PDB file of C-alpha atoms in Angstrom:
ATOM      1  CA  UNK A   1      33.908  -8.625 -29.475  1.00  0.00           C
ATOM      2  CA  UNK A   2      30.134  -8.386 -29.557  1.00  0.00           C
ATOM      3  CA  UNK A   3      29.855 -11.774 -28.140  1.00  0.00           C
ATOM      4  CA  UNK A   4      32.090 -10.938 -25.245  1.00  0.00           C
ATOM      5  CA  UNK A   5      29.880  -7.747 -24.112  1.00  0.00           C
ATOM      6  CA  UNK A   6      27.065  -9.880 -24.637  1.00  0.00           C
ATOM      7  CA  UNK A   7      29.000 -12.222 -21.657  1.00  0.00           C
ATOM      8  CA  UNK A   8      29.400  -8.927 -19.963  1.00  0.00           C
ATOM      9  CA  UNK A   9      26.516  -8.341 -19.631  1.00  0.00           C
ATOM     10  CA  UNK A  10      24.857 -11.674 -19.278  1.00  0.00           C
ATOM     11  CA  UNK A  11      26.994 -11.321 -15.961  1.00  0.00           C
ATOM     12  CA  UNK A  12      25.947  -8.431 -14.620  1.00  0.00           C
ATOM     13  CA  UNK A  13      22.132  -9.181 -14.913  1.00  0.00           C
ATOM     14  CA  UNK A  14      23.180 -12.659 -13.347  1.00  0.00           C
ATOM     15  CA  UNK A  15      24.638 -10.524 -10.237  1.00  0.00           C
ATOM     16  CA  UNK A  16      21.857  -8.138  -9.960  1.00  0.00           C
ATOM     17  CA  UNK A  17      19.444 -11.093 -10.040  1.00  0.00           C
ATOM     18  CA  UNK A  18      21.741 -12.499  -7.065  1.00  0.00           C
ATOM     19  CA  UNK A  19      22.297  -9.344  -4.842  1.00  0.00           C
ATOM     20  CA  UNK A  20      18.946  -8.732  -5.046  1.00  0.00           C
ATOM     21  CA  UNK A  21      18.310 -12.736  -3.340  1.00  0.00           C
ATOM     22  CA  UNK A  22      20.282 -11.915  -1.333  1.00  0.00           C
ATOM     23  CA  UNK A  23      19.085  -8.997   0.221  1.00  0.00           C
ATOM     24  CA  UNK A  24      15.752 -10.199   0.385  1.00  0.00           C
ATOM     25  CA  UNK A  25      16.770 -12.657   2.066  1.00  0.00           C
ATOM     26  CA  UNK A  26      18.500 -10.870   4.458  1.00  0.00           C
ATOM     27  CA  UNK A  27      15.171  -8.599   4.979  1.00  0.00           C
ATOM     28  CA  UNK A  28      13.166 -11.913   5.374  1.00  0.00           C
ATOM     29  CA  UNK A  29      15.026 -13.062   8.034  1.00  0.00           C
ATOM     30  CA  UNK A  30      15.447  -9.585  10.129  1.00  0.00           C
ATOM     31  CA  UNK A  31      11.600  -9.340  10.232  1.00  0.00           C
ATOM     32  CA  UNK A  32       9.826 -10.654  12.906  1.00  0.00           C
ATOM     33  CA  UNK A  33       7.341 -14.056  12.559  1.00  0.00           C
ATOM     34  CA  UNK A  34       4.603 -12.605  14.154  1.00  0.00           C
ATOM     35  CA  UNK A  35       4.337  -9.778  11.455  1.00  0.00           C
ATOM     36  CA  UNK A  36       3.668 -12.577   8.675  1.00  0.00           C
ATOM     37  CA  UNK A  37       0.945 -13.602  10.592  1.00  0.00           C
ATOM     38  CA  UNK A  38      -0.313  -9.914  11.070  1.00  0.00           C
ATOM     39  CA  UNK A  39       0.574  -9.067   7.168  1.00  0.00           C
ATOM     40  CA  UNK A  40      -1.735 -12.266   6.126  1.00  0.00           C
ATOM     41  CA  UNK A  41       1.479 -13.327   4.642  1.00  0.00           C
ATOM     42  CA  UNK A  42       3.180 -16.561   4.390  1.00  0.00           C
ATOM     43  CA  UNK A  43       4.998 -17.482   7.580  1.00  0.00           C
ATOM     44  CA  UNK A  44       8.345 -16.527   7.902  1.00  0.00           C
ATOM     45  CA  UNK A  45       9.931 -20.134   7.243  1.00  0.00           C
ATOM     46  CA  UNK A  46       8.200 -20.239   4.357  1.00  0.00           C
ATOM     47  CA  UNK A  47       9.613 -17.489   2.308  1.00  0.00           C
ATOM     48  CA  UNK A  48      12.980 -17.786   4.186  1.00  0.00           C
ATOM     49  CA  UNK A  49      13.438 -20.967   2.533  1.00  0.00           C
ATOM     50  CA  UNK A  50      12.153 -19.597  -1.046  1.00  0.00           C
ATOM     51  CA  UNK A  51      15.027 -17.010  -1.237  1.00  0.00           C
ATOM     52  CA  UNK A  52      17.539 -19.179   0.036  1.00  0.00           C
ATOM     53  CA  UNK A  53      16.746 -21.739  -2.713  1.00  0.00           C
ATOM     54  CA  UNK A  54      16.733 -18.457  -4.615  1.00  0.00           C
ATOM     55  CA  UNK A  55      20.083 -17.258  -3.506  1.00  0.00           C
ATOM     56  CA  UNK A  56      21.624 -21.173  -3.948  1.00  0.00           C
ATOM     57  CA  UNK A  57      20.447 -21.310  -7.623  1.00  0.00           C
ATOM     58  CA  UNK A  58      21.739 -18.238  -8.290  1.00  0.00           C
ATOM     59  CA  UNK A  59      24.805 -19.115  -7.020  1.00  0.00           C
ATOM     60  CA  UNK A  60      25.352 -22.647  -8.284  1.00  0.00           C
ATOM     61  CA  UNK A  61      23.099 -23.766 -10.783  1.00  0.00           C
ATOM     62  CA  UNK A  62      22.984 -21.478 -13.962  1.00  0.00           C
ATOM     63  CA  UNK A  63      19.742 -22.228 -15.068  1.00  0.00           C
ATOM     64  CA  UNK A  64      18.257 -19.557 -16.745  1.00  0.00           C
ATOM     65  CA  UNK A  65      14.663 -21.100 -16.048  1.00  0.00           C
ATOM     66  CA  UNK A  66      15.420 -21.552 -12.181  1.00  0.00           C
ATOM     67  CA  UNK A  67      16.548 -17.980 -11.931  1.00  0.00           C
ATOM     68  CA  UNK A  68      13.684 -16.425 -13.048  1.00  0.00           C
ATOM     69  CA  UNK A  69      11.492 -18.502 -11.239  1.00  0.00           C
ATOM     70  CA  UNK A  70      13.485 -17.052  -8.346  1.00  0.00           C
ATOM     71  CA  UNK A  71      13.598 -13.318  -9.533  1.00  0.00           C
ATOM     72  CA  UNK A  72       9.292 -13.884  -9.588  1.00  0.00           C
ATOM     73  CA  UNK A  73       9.713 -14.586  -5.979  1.00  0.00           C
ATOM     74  CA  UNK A  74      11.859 -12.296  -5.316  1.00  0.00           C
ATOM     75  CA  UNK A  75       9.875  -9.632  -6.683  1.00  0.00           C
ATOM     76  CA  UNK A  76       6.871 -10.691  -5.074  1.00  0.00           C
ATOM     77  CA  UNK A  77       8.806  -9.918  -1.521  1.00  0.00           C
ATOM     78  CA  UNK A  78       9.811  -6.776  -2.659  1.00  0.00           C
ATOM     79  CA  UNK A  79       6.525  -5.509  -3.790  1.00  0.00           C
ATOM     80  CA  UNK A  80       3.801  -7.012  -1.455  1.00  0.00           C
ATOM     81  CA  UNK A  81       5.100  -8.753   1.438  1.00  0.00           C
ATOM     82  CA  UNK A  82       7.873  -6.265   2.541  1.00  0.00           C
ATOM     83  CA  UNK A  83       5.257  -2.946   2.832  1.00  0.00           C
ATOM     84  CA  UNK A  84       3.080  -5.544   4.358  1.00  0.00           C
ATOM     85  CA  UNK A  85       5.943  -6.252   6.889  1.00  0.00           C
ATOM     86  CA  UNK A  86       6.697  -2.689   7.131  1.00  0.00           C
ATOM     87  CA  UNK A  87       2.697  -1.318   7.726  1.00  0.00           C
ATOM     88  CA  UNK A  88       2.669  -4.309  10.407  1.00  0.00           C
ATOM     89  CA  UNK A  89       5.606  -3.651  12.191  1.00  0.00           C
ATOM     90  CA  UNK A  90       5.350   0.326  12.426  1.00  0.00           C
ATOM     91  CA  UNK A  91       6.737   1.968   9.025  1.00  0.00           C
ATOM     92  CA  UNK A  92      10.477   2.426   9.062  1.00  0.00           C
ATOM     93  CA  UNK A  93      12.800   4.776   8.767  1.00  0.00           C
ATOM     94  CA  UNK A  94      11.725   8.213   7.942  1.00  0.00           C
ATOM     95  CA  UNK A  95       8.255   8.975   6.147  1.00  0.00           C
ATOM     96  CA  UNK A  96       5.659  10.572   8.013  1.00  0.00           C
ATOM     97  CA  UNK A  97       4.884   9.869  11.522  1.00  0.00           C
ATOM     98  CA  UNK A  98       1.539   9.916  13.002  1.00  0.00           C
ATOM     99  CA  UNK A  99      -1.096  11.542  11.388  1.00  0.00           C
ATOM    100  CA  UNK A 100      -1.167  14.174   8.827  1.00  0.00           C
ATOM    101  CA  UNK A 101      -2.897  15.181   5.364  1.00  0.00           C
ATOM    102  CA  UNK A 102      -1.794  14.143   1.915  1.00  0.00           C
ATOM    103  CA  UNK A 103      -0.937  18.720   1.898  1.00  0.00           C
ATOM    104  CA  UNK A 104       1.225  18.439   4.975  1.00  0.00           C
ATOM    105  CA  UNK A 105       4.510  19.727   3.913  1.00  0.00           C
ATOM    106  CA  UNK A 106       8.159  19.148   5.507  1.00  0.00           C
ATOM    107  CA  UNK A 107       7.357  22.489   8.019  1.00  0.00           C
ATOM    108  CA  UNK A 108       3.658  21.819   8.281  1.00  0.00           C
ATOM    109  CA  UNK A 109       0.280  21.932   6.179  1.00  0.00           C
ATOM    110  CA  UNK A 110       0.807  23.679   2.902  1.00  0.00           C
ATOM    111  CA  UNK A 111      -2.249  26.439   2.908  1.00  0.00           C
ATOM    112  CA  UNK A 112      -1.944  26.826  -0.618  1.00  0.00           C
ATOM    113  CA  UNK A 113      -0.238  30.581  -0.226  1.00  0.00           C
ATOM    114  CA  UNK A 114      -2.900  32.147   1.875  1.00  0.00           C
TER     115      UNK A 114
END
């Protein structure tokens, strides 16, 4: 029994690990090549072909060593090239627009109850 939710949840971390390839990947490809080149960023081919290697392994070779090699990368789009892409290319959805102070609440600046 114990070796059977240890399969479990071998599995799920195994999905996660591929969903989140995946979706990577699918953010690598949306974004535009020039905004590499403005984010000082590896070109576009580049990490295009990383996370599909990434996604591939994930999906057909179960080699633990492989897939975190992959989950590094995959990381490393999440947390510096994608707000690189996204500061390039003009934010994205929602956030703050324009300028504004760090006090600026959702109806204007916050006066501190003056």
């Amino acid at each position: 029994m114990l070796s059977s939710g240890f399969s479990n949840l071998l599995w799920l971390i195994y999905m996660a690990m591929f969903a989140m390839a995946a979706v990577a990947l699918v953010m690598a490809v949306i974004a535009r090549d020039d905004a590499y080149r403005a984010a000082d960023k590896q070109n576009k081919m580049f990490w295009t072909i990383i996370l599909g290697i990434t996604v591939t392994v994930n999906l057909l070779v179960p080699v633990l060593f492989l897939q975190i090699a992959g989950l590094i990368a995959t990381i490393v789009f999440f947390v510096d090239v994608r707000p690189a892409l996204k500061q390039v290319s003009g934010g994205g959805r929602g956030g703050r627009r324009g300028g504004g102070s760090s006090s600026d609440g959702p109806y204007g600046p916050y006066n501190g109850g003056r």
